[in-house]
Short mmCIF file of C-alpha atoms (C1' of nucleotides) in Angstrom, two decimals:
data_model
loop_
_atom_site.label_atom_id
_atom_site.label_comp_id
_atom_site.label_asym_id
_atom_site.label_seq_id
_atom_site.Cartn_x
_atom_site.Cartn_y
_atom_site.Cartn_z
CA UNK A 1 4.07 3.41 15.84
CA UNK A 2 2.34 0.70 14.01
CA UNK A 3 2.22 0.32 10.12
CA UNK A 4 0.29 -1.43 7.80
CA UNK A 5 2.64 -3.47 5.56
CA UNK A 6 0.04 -3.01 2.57
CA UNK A 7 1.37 0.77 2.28
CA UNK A 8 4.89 1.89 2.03
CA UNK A 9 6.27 3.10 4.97
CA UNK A 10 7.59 6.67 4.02
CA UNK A 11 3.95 7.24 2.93
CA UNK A 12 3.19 6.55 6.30
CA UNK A 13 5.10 8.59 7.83
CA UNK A 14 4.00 11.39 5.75
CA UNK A 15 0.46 11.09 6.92
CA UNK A 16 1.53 10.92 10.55
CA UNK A 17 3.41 14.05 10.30
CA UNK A 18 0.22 15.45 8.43
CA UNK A 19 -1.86 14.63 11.27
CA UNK A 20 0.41 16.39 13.68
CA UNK A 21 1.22 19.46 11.98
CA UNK A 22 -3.29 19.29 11.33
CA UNK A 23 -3.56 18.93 14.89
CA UNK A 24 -1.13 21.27 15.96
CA UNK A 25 1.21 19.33 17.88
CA UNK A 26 3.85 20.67 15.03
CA UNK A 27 2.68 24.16 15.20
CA UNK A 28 4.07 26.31 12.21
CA UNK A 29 7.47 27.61 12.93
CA UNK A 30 8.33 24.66 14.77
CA UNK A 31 11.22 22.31 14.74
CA UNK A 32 10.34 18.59 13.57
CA UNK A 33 12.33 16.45 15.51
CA UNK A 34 15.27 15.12 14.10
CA UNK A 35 15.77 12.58 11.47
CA UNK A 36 17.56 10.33 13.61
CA UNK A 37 15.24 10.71 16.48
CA UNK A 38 12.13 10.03 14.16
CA UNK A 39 13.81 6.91 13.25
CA UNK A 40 14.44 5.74 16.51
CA UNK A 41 10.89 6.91 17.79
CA UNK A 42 9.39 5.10 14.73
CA UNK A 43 11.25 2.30 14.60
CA UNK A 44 12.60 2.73 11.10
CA UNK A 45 15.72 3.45 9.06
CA UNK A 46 17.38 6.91 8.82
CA UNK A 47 16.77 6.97 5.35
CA UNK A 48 12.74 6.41 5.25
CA UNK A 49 12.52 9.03 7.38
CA UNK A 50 14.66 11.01 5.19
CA UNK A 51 12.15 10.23 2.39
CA UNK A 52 9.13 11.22 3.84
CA UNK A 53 10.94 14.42 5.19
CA UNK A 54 12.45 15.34 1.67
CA UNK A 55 8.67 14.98 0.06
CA UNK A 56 7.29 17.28 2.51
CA UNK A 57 10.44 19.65 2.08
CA UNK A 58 9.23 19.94 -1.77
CA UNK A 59 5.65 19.80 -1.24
CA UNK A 60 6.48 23.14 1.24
CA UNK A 61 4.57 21.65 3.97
CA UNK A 62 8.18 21.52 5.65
CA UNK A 63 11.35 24.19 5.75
CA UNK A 64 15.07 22.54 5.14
CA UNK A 65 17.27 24.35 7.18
CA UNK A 66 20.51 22.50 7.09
CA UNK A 67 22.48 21.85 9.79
CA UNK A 68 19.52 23.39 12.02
CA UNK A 69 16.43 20.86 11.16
CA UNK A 70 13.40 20.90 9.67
CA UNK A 71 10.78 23.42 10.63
CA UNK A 72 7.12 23.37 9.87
CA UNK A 73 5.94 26.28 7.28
CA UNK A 74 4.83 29.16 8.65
CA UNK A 75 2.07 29.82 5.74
CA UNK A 76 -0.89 28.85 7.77
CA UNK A 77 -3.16 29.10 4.23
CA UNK A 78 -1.74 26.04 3.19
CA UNK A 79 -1.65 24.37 6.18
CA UNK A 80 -5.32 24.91 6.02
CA UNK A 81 -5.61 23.71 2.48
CA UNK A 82 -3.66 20.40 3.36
CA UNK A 83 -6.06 20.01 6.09
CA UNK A 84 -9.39 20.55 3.59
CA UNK A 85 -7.37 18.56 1.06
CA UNK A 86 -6.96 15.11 3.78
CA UNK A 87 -10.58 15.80 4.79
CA UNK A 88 -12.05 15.65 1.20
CA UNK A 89 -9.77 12.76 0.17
CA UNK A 90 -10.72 10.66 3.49
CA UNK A 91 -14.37 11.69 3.22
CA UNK A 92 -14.37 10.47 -0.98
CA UNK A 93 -12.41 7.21 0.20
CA UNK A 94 -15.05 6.32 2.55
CA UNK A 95 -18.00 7.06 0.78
CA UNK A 96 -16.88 5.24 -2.31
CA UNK A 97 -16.05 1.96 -0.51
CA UNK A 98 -19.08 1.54 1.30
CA UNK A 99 -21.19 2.84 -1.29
CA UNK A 100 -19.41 -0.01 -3.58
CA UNK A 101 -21.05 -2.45 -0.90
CA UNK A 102 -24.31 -1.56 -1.95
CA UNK A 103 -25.16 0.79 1.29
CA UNK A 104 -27.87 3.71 0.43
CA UNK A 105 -27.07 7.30 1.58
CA UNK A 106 -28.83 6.65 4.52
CA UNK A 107 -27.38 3.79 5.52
CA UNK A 108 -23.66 4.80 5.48
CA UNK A 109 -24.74 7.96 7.79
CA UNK A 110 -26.22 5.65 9.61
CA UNK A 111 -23.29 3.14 10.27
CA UNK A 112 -20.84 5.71 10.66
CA UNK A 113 -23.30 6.84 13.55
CA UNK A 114 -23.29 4.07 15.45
CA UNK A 115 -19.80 3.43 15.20
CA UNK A 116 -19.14 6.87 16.51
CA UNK A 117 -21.86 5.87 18.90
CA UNK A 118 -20.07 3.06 20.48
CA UNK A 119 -16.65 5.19 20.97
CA UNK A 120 -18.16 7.35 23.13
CA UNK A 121 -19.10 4.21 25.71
CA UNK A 122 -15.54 3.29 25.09
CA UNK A 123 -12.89 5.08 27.13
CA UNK A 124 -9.33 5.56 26.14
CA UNK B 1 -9.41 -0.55 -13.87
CA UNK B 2 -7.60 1.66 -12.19
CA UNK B 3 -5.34 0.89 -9.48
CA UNK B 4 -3.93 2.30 -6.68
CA UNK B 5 0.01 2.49 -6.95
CA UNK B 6 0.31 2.45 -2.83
CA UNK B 7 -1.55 -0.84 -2.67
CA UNK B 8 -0.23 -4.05 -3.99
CA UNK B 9 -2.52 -4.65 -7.12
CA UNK B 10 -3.29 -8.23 -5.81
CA UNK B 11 -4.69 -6.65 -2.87
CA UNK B 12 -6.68 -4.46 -4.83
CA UNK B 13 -8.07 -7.21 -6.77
CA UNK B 14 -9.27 -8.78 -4.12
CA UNK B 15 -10.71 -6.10 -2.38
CA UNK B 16 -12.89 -5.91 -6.06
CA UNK B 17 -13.77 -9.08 -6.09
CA UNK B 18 -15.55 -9.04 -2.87
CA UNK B 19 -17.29 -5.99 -3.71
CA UNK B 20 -18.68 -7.61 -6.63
CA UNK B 21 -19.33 -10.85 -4.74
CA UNK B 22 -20.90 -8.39 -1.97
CA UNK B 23 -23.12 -6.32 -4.55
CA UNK B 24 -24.48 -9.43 -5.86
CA UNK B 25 -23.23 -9.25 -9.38
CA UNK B 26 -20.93 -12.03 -8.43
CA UNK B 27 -24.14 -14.75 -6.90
CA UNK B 28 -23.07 -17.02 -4.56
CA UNK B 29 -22.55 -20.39 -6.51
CA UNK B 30 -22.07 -18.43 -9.43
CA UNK B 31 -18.35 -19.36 -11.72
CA UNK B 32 -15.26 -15.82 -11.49
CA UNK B 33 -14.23 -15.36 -14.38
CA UNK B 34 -11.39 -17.60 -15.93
CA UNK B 35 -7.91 -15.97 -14.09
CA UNK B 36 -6.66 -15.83 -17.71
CA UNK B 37 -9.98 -13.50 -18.78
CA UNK B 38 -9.33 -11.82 -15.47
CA UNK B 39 -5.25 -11.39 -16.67
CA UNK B 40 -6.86 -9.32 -19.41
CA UNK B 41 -10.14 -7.36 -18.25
CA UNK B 42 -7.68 -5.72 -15.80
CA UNK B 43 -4.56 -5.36 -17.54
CA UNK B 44 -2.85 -7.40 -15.19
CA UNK B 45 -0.30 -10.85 -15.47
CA UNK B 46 -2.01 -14.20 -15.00
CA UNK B 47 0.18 -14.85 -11.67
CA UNK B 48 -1.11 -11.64 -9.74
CA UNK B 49 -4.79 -12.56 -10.46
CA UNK B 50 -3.71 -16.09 -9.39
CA UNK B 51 -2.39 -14.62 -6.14
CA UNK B 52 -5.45 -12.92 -5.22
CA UNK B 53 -8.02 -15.77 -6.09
CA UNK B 54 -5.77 -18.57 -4.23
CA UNK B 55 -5.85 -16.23 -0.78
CA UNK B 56 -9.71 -15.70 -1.69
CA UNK B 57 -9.45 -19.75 -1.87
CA UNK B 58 -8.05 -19.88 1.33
CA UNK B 59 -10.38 -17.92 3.23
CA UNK B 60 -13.36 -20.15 1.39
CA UNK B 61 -14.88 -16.95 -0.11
CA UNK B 62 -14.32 -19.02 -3.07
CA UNK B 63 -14.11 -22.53 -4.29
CA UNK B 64 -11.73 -23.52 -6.49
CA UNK B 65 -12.45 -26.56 -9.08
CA UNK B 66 -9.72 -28.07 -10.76
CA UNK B 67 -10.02 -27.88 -14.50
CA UNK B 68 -13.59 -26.06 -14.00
CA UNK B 69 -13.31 -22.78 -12.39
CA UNK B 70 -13.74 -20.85 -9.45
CA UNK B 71 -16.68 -20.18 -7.60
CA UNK B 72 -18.54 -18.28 -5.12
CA UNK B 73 -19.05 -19.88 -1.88
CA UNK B 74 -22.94 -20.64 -1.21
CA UNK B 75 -22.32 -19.80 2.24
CA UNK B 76 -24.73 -16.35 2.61
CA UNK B 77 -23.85 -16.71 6.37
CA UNK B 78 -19.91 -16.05 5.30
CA UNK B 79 -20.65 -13.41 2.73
CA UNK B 80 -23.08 -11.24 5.12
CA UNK B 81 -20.27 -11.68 7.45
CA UNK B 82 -17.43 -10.83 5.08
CA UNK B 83 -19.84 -7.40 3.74
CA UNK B 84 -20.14 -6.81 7.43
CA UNK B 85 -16.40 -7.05 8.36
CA UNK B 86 -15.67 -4.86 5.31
CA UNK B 87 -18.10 -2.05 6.76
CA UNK B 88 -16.55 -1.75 10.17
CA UNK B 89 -13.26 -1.93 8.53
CA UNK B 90 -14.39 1.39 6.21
CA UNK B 91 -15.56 3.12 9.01
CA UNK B 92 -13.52 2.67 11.86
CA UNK B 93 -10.69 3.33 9.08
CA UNK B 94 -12.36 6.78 8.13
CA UNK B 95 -13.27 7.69 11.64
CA UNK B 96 -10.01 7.49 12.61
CA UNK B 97 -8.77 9.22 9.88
CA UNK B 98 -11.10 12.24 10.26
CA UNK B 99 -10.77 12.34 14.25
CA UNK B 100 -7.28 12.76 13.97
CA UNK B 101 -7.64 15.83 11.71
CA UNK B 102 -9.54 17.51 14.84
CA UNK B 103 -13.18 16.86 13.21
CA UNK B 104 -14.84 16.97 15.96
CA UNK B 105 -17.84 13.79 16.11
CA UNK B 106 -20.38 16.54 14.74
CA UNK B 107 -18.26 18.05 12.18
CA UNK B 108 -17.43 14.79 10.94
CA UNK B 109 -21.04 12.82 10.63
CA UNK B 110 -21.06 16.86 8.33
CA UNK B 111 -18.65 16.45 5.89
CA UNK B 112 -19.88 13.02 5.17
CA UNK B 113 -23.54 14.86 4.33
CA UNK B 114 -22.29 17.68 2.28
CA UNK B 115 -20.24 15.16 0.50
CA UNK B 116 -23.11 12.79 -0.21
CA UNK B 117 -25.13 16.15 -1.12
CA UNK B 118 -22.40 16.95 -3.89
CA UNK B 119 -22.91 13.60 -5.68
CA UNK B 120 -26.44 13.64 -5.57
CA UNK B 121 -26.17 16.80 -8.59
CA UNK B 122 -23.14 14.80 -10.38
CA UNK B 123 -25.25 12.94 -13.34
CA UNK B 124 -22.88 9.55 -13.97
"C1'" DA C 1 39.55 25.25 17.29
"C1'" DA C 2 37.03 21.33 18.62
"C1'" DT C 3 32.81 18.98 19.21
"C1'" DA C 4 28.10 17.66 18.87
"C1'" DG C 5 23.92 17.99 16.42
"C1'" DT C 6 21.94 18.68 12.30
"C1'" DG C 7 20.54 17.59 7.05
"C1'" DT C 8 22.00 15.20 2.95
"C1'" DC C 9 24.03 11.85 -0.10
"C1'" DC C 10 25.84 7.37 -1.65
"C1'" DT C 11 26.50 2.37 -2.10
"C1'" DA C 12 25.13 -2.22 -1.23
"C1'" DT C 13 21.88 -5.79 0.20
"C1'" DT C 14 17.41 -7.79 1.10
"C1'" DT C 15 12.52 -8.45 0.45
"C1'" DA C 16 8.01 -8.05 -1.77
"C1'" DT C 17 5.58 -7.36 -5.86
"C1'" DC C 18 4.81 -7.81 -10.58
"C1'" DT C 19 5.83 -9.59 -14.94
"C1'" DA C 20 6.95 -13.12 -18.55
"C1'" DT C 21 7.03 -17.68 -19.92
"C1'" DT C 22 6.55 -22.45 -19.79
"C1'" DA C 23 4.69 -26.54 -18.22
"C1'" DC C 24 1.49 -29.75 -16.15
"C1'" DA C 25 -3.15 -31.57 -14.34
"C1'" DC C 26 -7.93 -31.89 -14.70
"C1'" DT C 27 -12.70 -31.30 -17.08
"C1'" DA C 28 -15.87 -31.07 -20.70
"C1'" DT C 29 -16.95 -31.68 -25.29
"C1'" DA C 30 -16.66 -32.30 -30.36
"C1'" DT D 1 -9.53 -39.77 -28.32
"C1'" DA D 2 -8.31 -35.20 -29.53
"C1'" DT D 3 -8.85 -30.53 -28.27
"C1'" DA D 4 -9.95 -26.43 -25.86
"C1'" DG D 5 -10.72 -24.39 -21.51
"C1'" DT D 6 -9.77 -24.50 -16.97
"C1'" DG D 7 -6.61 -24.16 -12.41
"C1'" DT D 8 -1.92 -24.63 -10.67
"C1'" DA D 9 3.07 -24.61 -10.29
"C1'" DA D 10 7.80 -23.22 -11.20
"C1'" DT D 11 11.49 -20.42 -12.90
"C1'" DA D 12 13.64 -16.08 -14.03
"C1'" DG D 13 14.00 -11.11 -14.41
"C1'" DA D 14 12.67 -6.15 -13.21
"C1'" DT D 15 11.46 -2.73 -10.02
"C1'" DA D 16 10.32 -0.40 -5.66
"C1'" DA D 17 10.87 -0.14 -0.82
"C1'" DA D 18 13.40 -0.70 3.24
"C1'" DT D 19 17.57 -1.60 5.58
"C1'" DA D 20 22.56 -1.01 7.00
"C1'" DG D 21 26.52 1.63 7.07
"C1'" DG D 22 29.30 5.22 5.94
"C1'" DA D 23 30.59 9.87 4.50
"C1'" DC D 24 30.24 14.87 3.95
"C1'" DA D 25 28.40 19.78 4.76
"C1'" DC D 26 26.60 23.12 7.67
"C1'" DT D 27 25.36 25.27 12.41
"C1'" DA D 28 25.79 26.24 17.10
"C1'" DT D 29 28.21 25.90 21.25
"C1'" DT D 30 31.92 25.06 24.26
#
DNA sequence: AATAGTGTCCTATTTATCTATTACACTATA
DNA sequence: TATAGTGTAATAGATAAATAGGACACTATT
């Protein structure tokens, strides 16, 4: 996995386990692979993992069961809420940076059309 | 101003500065502010302003006189391109985002719209 | 009982960022 | 020629993030 060095790493990691649990590749009830696996898959130290894990263990998105792993919750309500929640922040993020370049309404529909536009040319 | 405790603050600044520069409130030609006056509009030491304009010096956005200031480039060419670069940058950033969440192309281009539709109501 | 696989915790070190402070170089002007 | 306003540089200290390495607790399995 690639990072951007402008944003801590743990916070990273956080959002990529976001986007998998979203997209159901970490389907509630399931085990997250371990914390020494994540840090081998990802490249990174034990111990980031371990933060990003421990966050997600107190914001319930995540179940600590020691000695058996880390499961995803099973409360699919707030899996859905995390999901609306990412979507509204992303969505507010974009509009306010591009509206901050002096882009009418129109216009930023319009760019983000054509950029989805030219992905669909692109394969892979 | 408000920053964004993920993002290095100099980082941040710049990413202001060009959107000022961008919107036009910043005219190309036109003196920044002194880094010291900068220090204190945003709250911020002299040495983290001075990172951000020196790396904005660099990339020729701006033009730094000794003992005088510095100043916007009067290159429009480089400033369309740099408002360009920051658009594509926004959106491919967002798309990604979104796409990963399982939006599908559709549902994406619609939370964008009833997003916009929300702020048309919000006075200020 | 022993072992392997887990999560969790702790200490130490390094690096990047930010701050604080001081100093110096250049420009414009009273 | 002073003086104030600029950019620029250098040093030192504080904090957060990431790394490295080790240790301990719990679970499941052999």
């Amino acid at each position: 996995m690639q990072f951007d060095d402008k944003v801590p790493i743990y916070y990273q990691i956080k959002n990529y386990l976001y986007h998998r649990i979203i997209a159901g590749q970490l389907a509630p009830g399931d085990k997250v692979p371990a914390v020494r696996q994540l840090a081998v898959d990802l490249t990174v130290n034990v111990n980031t993992v371990q933060r990003a894990l421990s966050e997600m263990v107190t914001e319930q998105v995540l179940i600590s069961k020691r000695g058996r792993g880390n499961f995803v919750t099973e409360d699919v309500t707030q899996i859905a809420a995390l999901k609306h929640h990412l979507i509204v922040t992303y969505v507010q993020q974009f509009y306010h940076q591009v509206h901050g370049l002096e882009l009418s309404d129109d216009e930023i529909v319009q760019e983000l059309r054509t950029y989805i536009a030219t992905q669909k040319g692109a394969d892979k």
